[in-house]
Amino acid sequence: MPTVSIIILCLLATFKQCQSRSSVTALNTVRAQLAAKKGILAATQLSRTNAFTDALKDLRTAEATDHKEHAIALGKDVNDSITTSAIADGNINSGAIPSIINRCADLHIHIDESPPSSGDIYGFIDQSLIDTNYIRYITTPNGVLYALVLIDNKLAANFNQQYPRRPGIIAENKDGSATKYQPT
């Protein structure tokens, strides 16, 4: 069973806001903690399903074969069972998340041991503003697994406004091809 590093987006911002308003500090702190616990529980439970474990194994096998990013979407069927999409092939630094009915999460693999990128986080926020229970997992070839869960939609939307995306960098290679890096 992989160890899951759960990243709670907007938790720190929630606590900073709480510090400035003493009369609501305790209530906001409790709400943030409850939301964080809910997200951690959901991410952990999903990561323990057979569908997730099989998807994780398939992604690691695909990356080991061609050293490119790959992604799988996870959804739920009418019986609330976890379903998975086919693997979507990416390139050395990005990939598209496949579609699946009732998508509730996605999982993709980085080709190195890097943590979630800015592109991972912005894309996750976009999806989470549509589905507040959405989970994004990122894994690495050596088995590190990150889970992104969102606990405060308003702060996430504000983050997107305060820190708009910048286009990625395109670098020309010696052979004339181009490598596109994630936006920041």
PDB file of C-alpha atoms in Angstrom:
ATOM      1  CA  MET A   1       0.000   0.000   0.000  1.00  0.00           C
ATOM      2  CA  PRO A   2       1.565   3.342  -1.041  1.00  0.00           C
ATOM      3  CA  THR A   3       2.042   6.151   1.417  1.00  0.00           C
ATOM      4  CA  VAL A   4      -0.143   9.083   0.439  1.00  0.00           C
ATOM      5  CA  SER A   5       1.008  12.670   0.919  1.00  0.00           C
ATOM      6  CA  ILE A   6      -2.169  14.731   1.133  1.00  0.00           C
ATOM      7  CA  ILE A   7      -1.940  18.357   0.123  1.00  0.00           C
ATOM      8  CA  ILE A   8      -4.768  20.454   1.495  1.00  0.00           C
ATOM      9  CA  LEU A   9      -5.167  23.494  -0.707  1.00  0.00           C
ATOM     10  CA  CYS A  10      -6.284  26.713   0.960  1.00  0.00           C
ATOM     11  CA  LEU A  11      -5.935  25.398   4.524  1.00  0.00           C
ATOM     12  CA  LEU A  12      -3.089  27.775   5.316  1.00  0.00           C
ATOM     13  CA  ALA A  13      -4.967  30.712   3.833  1.00  0.00           C
ATOM     14  CA  THR A  14      -7.998  29.823   5.946  1.00  0.00           C
ATOM     15  CA  PHE A  15      -5.921  29.840   9.130  1.00  0.00           C
ATOM     16  CA  LYS A  16      -4.324  33.185   8.196  1.00  0.00           C
ATOM     17  CA  GLN A  17      -7.761  34.694   7.705  1.00  0.00           C
ATOM     18  CA  CYS A  18      -8.868  33.271  11.058  1.00  0.00           C
ATOM     19  CA  GLN A  19      -5.982  34.928  12.852  1.00  0.00           C
ATOM     20  CA  SER A  20      -7.221  38.374  11.842  1.00  0.00           C
ATOM     21  CA  ARG A  21     -10.756  37.920  13.206  1.00  0.00           C
ATOM     22  CA  SER A  22     -10.686  36.836  16.818  1.00  0.00           C
ATOM     23  CA  SER A  23     -14.456  36.452  17.286  1.00  0.00           C
ATOM     24  CA  VAL A  24     -14.754  33.904  14.492  1.00  0.00           C
ATOM     25  CA  THR A  25     -11.313  32.319  14.836  1.00  0.00           C
ATOM     26  CA  ALA A  26     -12.433  29.210  16.689  1.00  0.00           C
ATOM     27  CA  LEU A  27     -15.408  28.564  14.394  1.00  0.00           C
ATOM     28  CA  ASN A  28     -13.376  29.023  11.199  1.00  0.00           C
ATOM     29  CA  THR A  29     -10.563  26.874  12.542  1.00  0.00           C
ATOM     30  CA  VAL A  30     -12.973  24.060  13.398  1.00  0.00           C
ATOM     31  CA  ARG A  31     -14.642  24.314   9.972  1.00  0.00           C
ATOM     32  CA  ALA A  32     -11.249  24.215   8.231  1.00  0.00           C
ATOM     33  CA  GLN A  33     -10.144  21.231  10.300  1.00  0.00           C
ATOM     34  CA  LEU A  34     -13.375  19.338   9.595  1.00  0.00           C
ATOM     35  CA  ALA A  35     -13.101  20.052   5.867  1.00  0.00           C
ATOM     36  CA  ALA A  36      -9.467  18.934   5.875  1.00  0.00           C
ATOM     37  CA  LYS A  37     -10.336  15.705   7.702  1.00  0.00           C
ATOM     38  CA  LYS A  38     -13.152  15.005   5.238  1.00  0.00           C
ATOM     39  CA  GLY A  39     -10.786  15.514   2.295  1.00  0.00           C
ATOM     40  CA  ILE A  40      -8.058  13.363   3.829  1.00  0.00           C
ATOM     41  CA  LEU A  41     -10.526  10.559   4.534  1.00  0.00           C
ATOM     42  CA  ALA A  42     -11.965  10.649   0.998  1.00  0.00           C
ATOM     43  CA  ALA A  43      -8.502  10.662  -0.617  1.00  0.00           C
ATOM     44  CA  THR A  44      -7.282   7.830   1.584  1.00  0.00           C
ATOM     45  CA  GLN A  45     -10.389   5.680   1.045  1.00  0.00           C
ATOM     46  CA  LEU A  46     -10.259   6.070  -2.744  1.00  0.00           C
ATOM     47  CA  SER A  47      -6.539   5.254  -2.803  1.00  0.00           C
ATOM     48  CA  ARG A  48      -7.273   1.928  -1.086  1.00  0.00           C
ATOM     49  CA  THR A  49      -9.733   0.645  -3.701  1.00  0.00           C
ATOM     50  CA  ASN A  50      -8.757  -2.119  -6.112  1.00  0.00           C
ATOM     51  CA  ALA A  51      -9.584   0.130  -9.079  1.00  0.00           C
ATOM     52  CA  PHE A  52      -7.136   2.776  -7.825  1.00  0.00           C
ATOM     53  CA  THR A  53      -4.411   0.232  -7.030  1.00  0.00           C
ATOM     54  CA  ASP A  54      -4.742  -1.309 -10.501  1.00  0.00           C
ATOM     55  CA  ALA A  55      -4.688   2.123 -12.162  1.00  0.00           C
ATOM     56  CA  LEU A  56      -1.580   3.076 -10.211  1.00  0.00           C
ATOM     57  CA  LYS A  57       0.172  -0.121 -11.291  1.00  0.00           C
ATOM     58  CA  ASP A  58      -0.834   0.458 -14.936  1.00  0.00           C
ATOM     59  CA  LEU A  59       0.503   4.039 -14.881  1.00  0.00           C
ATOM     60  CA  ARG A  60       3.830   2.966 -13.415  1.00  0.00           C
ATOM     61  CA  THR A  61       4.168   0.227 -16.033  1.00  0.00           C
ATOM     62  CA  ALA A  62       3.368   2.646 -18.870  1.00  0.00           C
ATOM     63  CA  GLU A  63       5.850   5.261 -17.604  1.00  0.00           C
ATOM     64  CA  ALA A  64       8.585   2.644 -17.172  1.00  0.00           C
ATOM     65  CA  THR A  65       8.029   1.570 -20.776  1.00  0.00           C
ATOM     66  CA  ASP A  66       8.246   4.968 -22.521  1.00  0.00           C
ATOM     67  CA  HIS A  67       9.278   7.506 -19.825  1.00  0.00           C
ATOM     68  CA  LYS A  68       6.316   9.782 -20.507  1.00  0.00           C
ATOM     69  CA  GLU A  69       3.476  11.057 -18.354  1.00  0.00           C
ATOM     70  CA  HIS A  70       0.231   9.081 -18.449  1.00  0.00           C
ATOM     71  CA  ALA A  71      -3.152   9.709 -16.816  1.00  0.00           C
ATOM     72  CA  ILE A  72      -6.245   7.780 -15.796  1.00  0.00           C
ATOM     73  CA  ALA A  73      -9.590   9.223 -14.731  1.00  0.00           C
ATOM     74  CA  LEU A  74     -11.632   7.639 -11.958  1.00  0.00           C
ATOM     75  CA  GLY A  75     -15.410   7.772 -11.891  1.00  0.00           C
ATOM     76  CA  LYS A  76     -18.376   6.147 -10.184  1.00  0.00           C
ATOM     77  CA  ASP A  77     -20.984   3.920 -11.769  1.00  0.00           C
ATOM     78  CA  VAL A  78     -24.672   3.729 -10.833  1.00  0.00           C
ATOM     79  CA  ASN A  79     -23.800   1.390  -7.946  1.00  0.00           C
ATOM     80  CA  ASP A  80     -21.229   3.885  -6.603  1.00  0.00           C
ATOM     81  CA  SER A  81     -18.390   1.523  -7.583  1.00  0.00           C
ATOM     82  CA  ILE A  82     -15.141   3.079  -8.812  1.00  0.00           C
ATOM     83  CA  THR A  83     -14.531   2.871 -12.552  1.00  0.00           C
ATOM     84  CA  THR A  84     -11.432   3.853 -14.513  1.00  0.00           C
ATOM     85  CA  SER A  85     -10.815   5.230 -17.960  1.00  0.00           C
ATOM     86  CA  ALA A  86      -8.301   3.931 -20.433  1.00  0.00           C
ATOM     87  CA  ILE A  87      -4.783   5.297 -19.986  1.00  0.00           C
ATOM     88  CA  ALA A  88      -4.165   8.590 -21.768  1.00  0.00           C
ATOM     89  CA  ASP A  89      -0.640   9.018 -23.084  1.00  0.00           C
ATOM     90  CA  GLY A  90       1.142  12.301 -22.502  1.00  0.00           C
ATOM     91  CA  ASN A  91       4.614  13.592 -23.223  1.00  0.00           C
ATOM     92  CA  ILE A  92       7.652  14.184 -21.031  1.00  0.00           C
ATOM     93  CA  ASN A  93       6.077  16.976 -18.992  1.00  0.00           C
ATOM     94  CA  SER A  94       2.298  16.930 -19.352  1.00  0.00           C
ATOM     95  CA  GLY A  95      -0.763  15.002 -20.414  1.00  0.00           C
ATOM     96  CA  ALA A  96      -4.501  15.328 -20.744  1.00  0.00           C
ATOM     97  CA  ILE A  97      -6.891  13.857 -18.199  1.00  0.00           C
ATOM     98  CA  PRO A  98      -9.267  11.463 -19.974  1.00  0.00           C
ATOM     99  CA  SER A  99     -13.026  11.762 -19.768  1.00  0.00           C
ATOM    100  CA  ILE A 100     -15.152   9.280 -17.906  1.00  0.00           C
ATOM    101  CA  ILE A 101     -18.757   9.312 -16.705  1.00  0.00           C
ATOM    102  CA  ASN A 102     -19.139  10.735 -13.185  1.00  0.00           C
ATOM    103  CA  ARG A 103     -15.453  11.574 -12.905  1.00  0.00           C
ATOM    104  CA  CYS A 104     -14.517  12.081  -9.255  1.00  0.00           C
ATOM    105  CA  ALA A 105     -10.720  11.959  -9.411  1.00  0.00           C
ATOM    106  CA  ASP A 106      -7.734  11.617 -11.658  1.00  0.00           C
ATOM    107  CA  LEU A 107      -4.329  10.070 -11.308  1.00  0.00           C
ATOM    108  CA  HIS A 108      -1.223  10.799 -13.348  1.00  0.00           C
ATOM    109  CA  ILE A 109       2.451   9.993 -13.151  1.00  0.00           C
ATOM    110  CA  HIS A 110       5.414  12.325 -13.379  1.00  0.00           C
ATOM    111  CA  ILE A 111       8.495  10.983 -15.133  1.00  0.00           C
ATOM    112  CA  ASP A 112      10.782  12.072 -12.314  1.00  0.00           C
ATOM    113  CA  GLU A 113      10.433  12.507  -8.581  1.00  0.00           C
ATOM    114  CA  SER A 114       8.982  16.022  -8.825  1.00  0.00           C
ATOM    115  CA  PRO A 115       6.010  17.076  -6.672  1.00  0.00           C
ATOM    116  CA  PRO A 116       2.793  18.480  -8.168  1.00  0.00           C
ATOM    117  CA  SER A 117       3.516  21.245 -10.673  1.00  0.00           C
ATOM    118  CA  SER A 118       1.803  24.605 -10.935  1.00  0.00           C
ATOM    119  CA  GLY A 119      -0.102  23.199 -13.910  1.00  0.00           C
ATOM    120  CA  ASP A 120      -1.311  20.329 -11.729  1.00  0.00           C
ATOM    121  CA  ILE A 121      -2.530  22.766  -9.089  1.00  0.00           C
ATOM    122  CA  TYR A 122      -4.248  25.217 -11.454  1.00  0.00           C
ATOM    123  CA  GLY A 123      -5.946  22.366 -13.324  1.00  0.00           C
ATOM    124  CA  PHE A 124      -7.023  20.824 -10.042  1.00  0.00           C
ATOM    125  CA  ILE A 125      -8.503  24.114  -8.824  1.00  0.00           C
ATOM    126  CA  ASP A 126     -10.439  24.468 -12.104  1.00  0.00           C
ATOM    127  CA  GLN A 127     -11.930  20.990 -11.707  1.00  0.00           C
ATOM    128  CA  SER A 128     -12.594  21.431  -7.980  1.00  0.00           C
ATOM    129  CA  LEU A 129     -14.558  24.623  -8.540  1.00  0.00           C
ATOM    130  CA  ILE A 130     -16.922  22.483 -10.652  1.00  0.00           C
ATOM    131  CA  ASP A 131     -16.939  19.460  -8.323  1.00  0.00           C
ATOM    132  CA  THR A 132     -16.024  20.349  -4.735  1.00  0.00           C
ATOM    133  CA  ASN A 133     -15.259  16.721  -3.848  1.00  0.00           C
ATOM    134  CA  TYR A 134     -12.793  16.186  -6.713  1.00  0.00           C
ATOM    135  CA  ILE A 135      -9.411  14.637  -5.896  1.00  0.00           C
ATOM    136  CA  ARG A 136      -6.217  14.787  -7.964  1.00  0.00           C
ATOM    137  CA  TYR A 137      -3.451  12.273  -7.380  1.00  0.00           C
ATOM    138  CA  ILE A 138       0.081  12.579  -8.704  1.00  0.00           C
ATOM    139  CA  THR A 139       2.542   9.726  -8.394  1.00  0.00           C
ATOM    140  CA  THR A 140       6.209   9.289  -9.188  1.00  0.00           C
ATOM    141  CA  PRO A 141       8.148   6.299 -10.536  1.00  0.00           C
ATOM    142  CA  ASN A 142       9.644   5.572  -7.091  1.00  0.00           C
ATOM    143  CA  GLY A 143       6.243   5.396  -5.431  1.00  0.00           C
ATOM    144  CA  VAL A 144       5.615   8.808  -3.880  1.00  0.00           C
ATOM    145  CA  LEU A 145       1.900   9.562  -4.119  1.00  0.00           C
ATOM    146  CA  TYR A 146       0.418  13.034  -3.642  1.00  0.00           C
ATOM    147  CA  ALA A 147      -3.303  13.740  -3.249  1.00  0.00           C
ATOM    148  CA  LEU A 148      -4.787  17.193  -3.773  1.00  0.00           C
ATOM    149  CA  VAL A 149      -8.050  18.000  -1.991  1.00  0.00           C
ATOM    150  CA  LEU A 150      -9.752  21.370  -1.731  1.00  0.00           C
ATOM    151  CA  ILE A 151     -11.370  22.674   1.429  1.00  0.00           C
ATOM    152  CA  ASP A 152     -12.321  26.246   0.524  1.00  0.00           C
ATOM    153  CA  ASN A 153     -13.713  27.073  -2.922  1.00  0.00           C
ATOM    154  CA  LYS A 154     -13.868  30.806  -2.301  1.00  0.00           C
ATOM    155  CA  LEU A 155     -10.176  30.966  -1.433  1.00  0.00           C
ATOM    156  CA  ALA A 156      -9.336  28.826  -4.466  1.00  0.00           C
ATOM    157  CA  ALA A 157     -11.268  31.152  -6.776  1.00  0.00           C
ATOM    158  CA  ASN A 158      -9.537  34.141  -5.163  1.00  0.00           C
ATOM    159  CA  PHE A 159      -6.170  32.444  -5.693  1.00  0.00           C
ATOM    160  CA  ASN A 160      -6.892  32.090  -9.415  1.00  0.00           C
ATOM    161  CA  GLN A 161      -7.741  35.805  -9.587  1.00  0.00           C
ATOM    162  CA  GLN A 162      -4.782  37.009  -7.510  1.00  0.00           C
ATOM    163  CA  TYR A 163      -2.257  34.726  -9.211  1.00  0.00           C
ATOM    164  CA  PRO A 164      -3.357  34.321 -12.825  1.00  0.00           C
ATOM    165  CA  ARG A 165      -1.662  31.713 -14.939  1.00  0.00           C
ATOM    166  CA  ARG A 166       1.247  32.644 -17.096  1.00  0.00           C
ATOM    167  CA  PRO A 167       1.895  30.825 -20.344  1.00  0.00           C
ATOM    168  CA  GLY A 168       4.399  28.010 -20.232  1.00  0.00           C
ATOM    169  CA  ILE A 169       7.921  28.394 -21.539  1.00  0.00           C
ATOM    170  CA  ILE A 170       8.702  26.917 -24.923  1.00  0.00           C
ATOM    171  CA  ALA A 171      12.348  25.978 -25.373  1.00  0.00           C
ATOM    172  CA  GLU A 172      13.830  25.071 -28.738  1.00  0.00           C
ATOM    173  CA  ASN A 173      15.942  21.943 -28.756  1.00  0.00           C
ATOM    174  CA  LYS A 174      19.108  21.426 -30.811  1.00  0.00           C
ATOM    175  CA  ASP A 175      17.261  19.119 -33.180  1.00  0.00           C
ATOM    176  CA  GLY A 176      14.701  21.827 -34.029  1.00  0.00           C
ATOM    177  CA  SER A 177      11.900  20.369 -31.925  1.00  0.00           C
ATOM    178  CA  ALA A 178      10.373  22.300 -29.036  1.00  0.00           C
ATOM    179  CA  THR A 179       9.744  21.391 -25.405  1.00  0.00           C
ATOM    180  CA  LYS A 180       6.821  23.117 -23.689  1.00  0.00           C
ATOM    181  CA  TYR A 181       7.120  23.502 -19.929  1.00  0.00           C
ATOM    182  CA  GLN A 182       4.216  23.859 -17.522  1.00  0.00           C
ATOM    183  CA  PRO A 183       2.736  27.302 -16.919  1.00  0.00           C
ATOM    184  CA  THR A 184       3.591  29.011 -13.662  1.00  0.00           C
TER     185      THR A 184
END
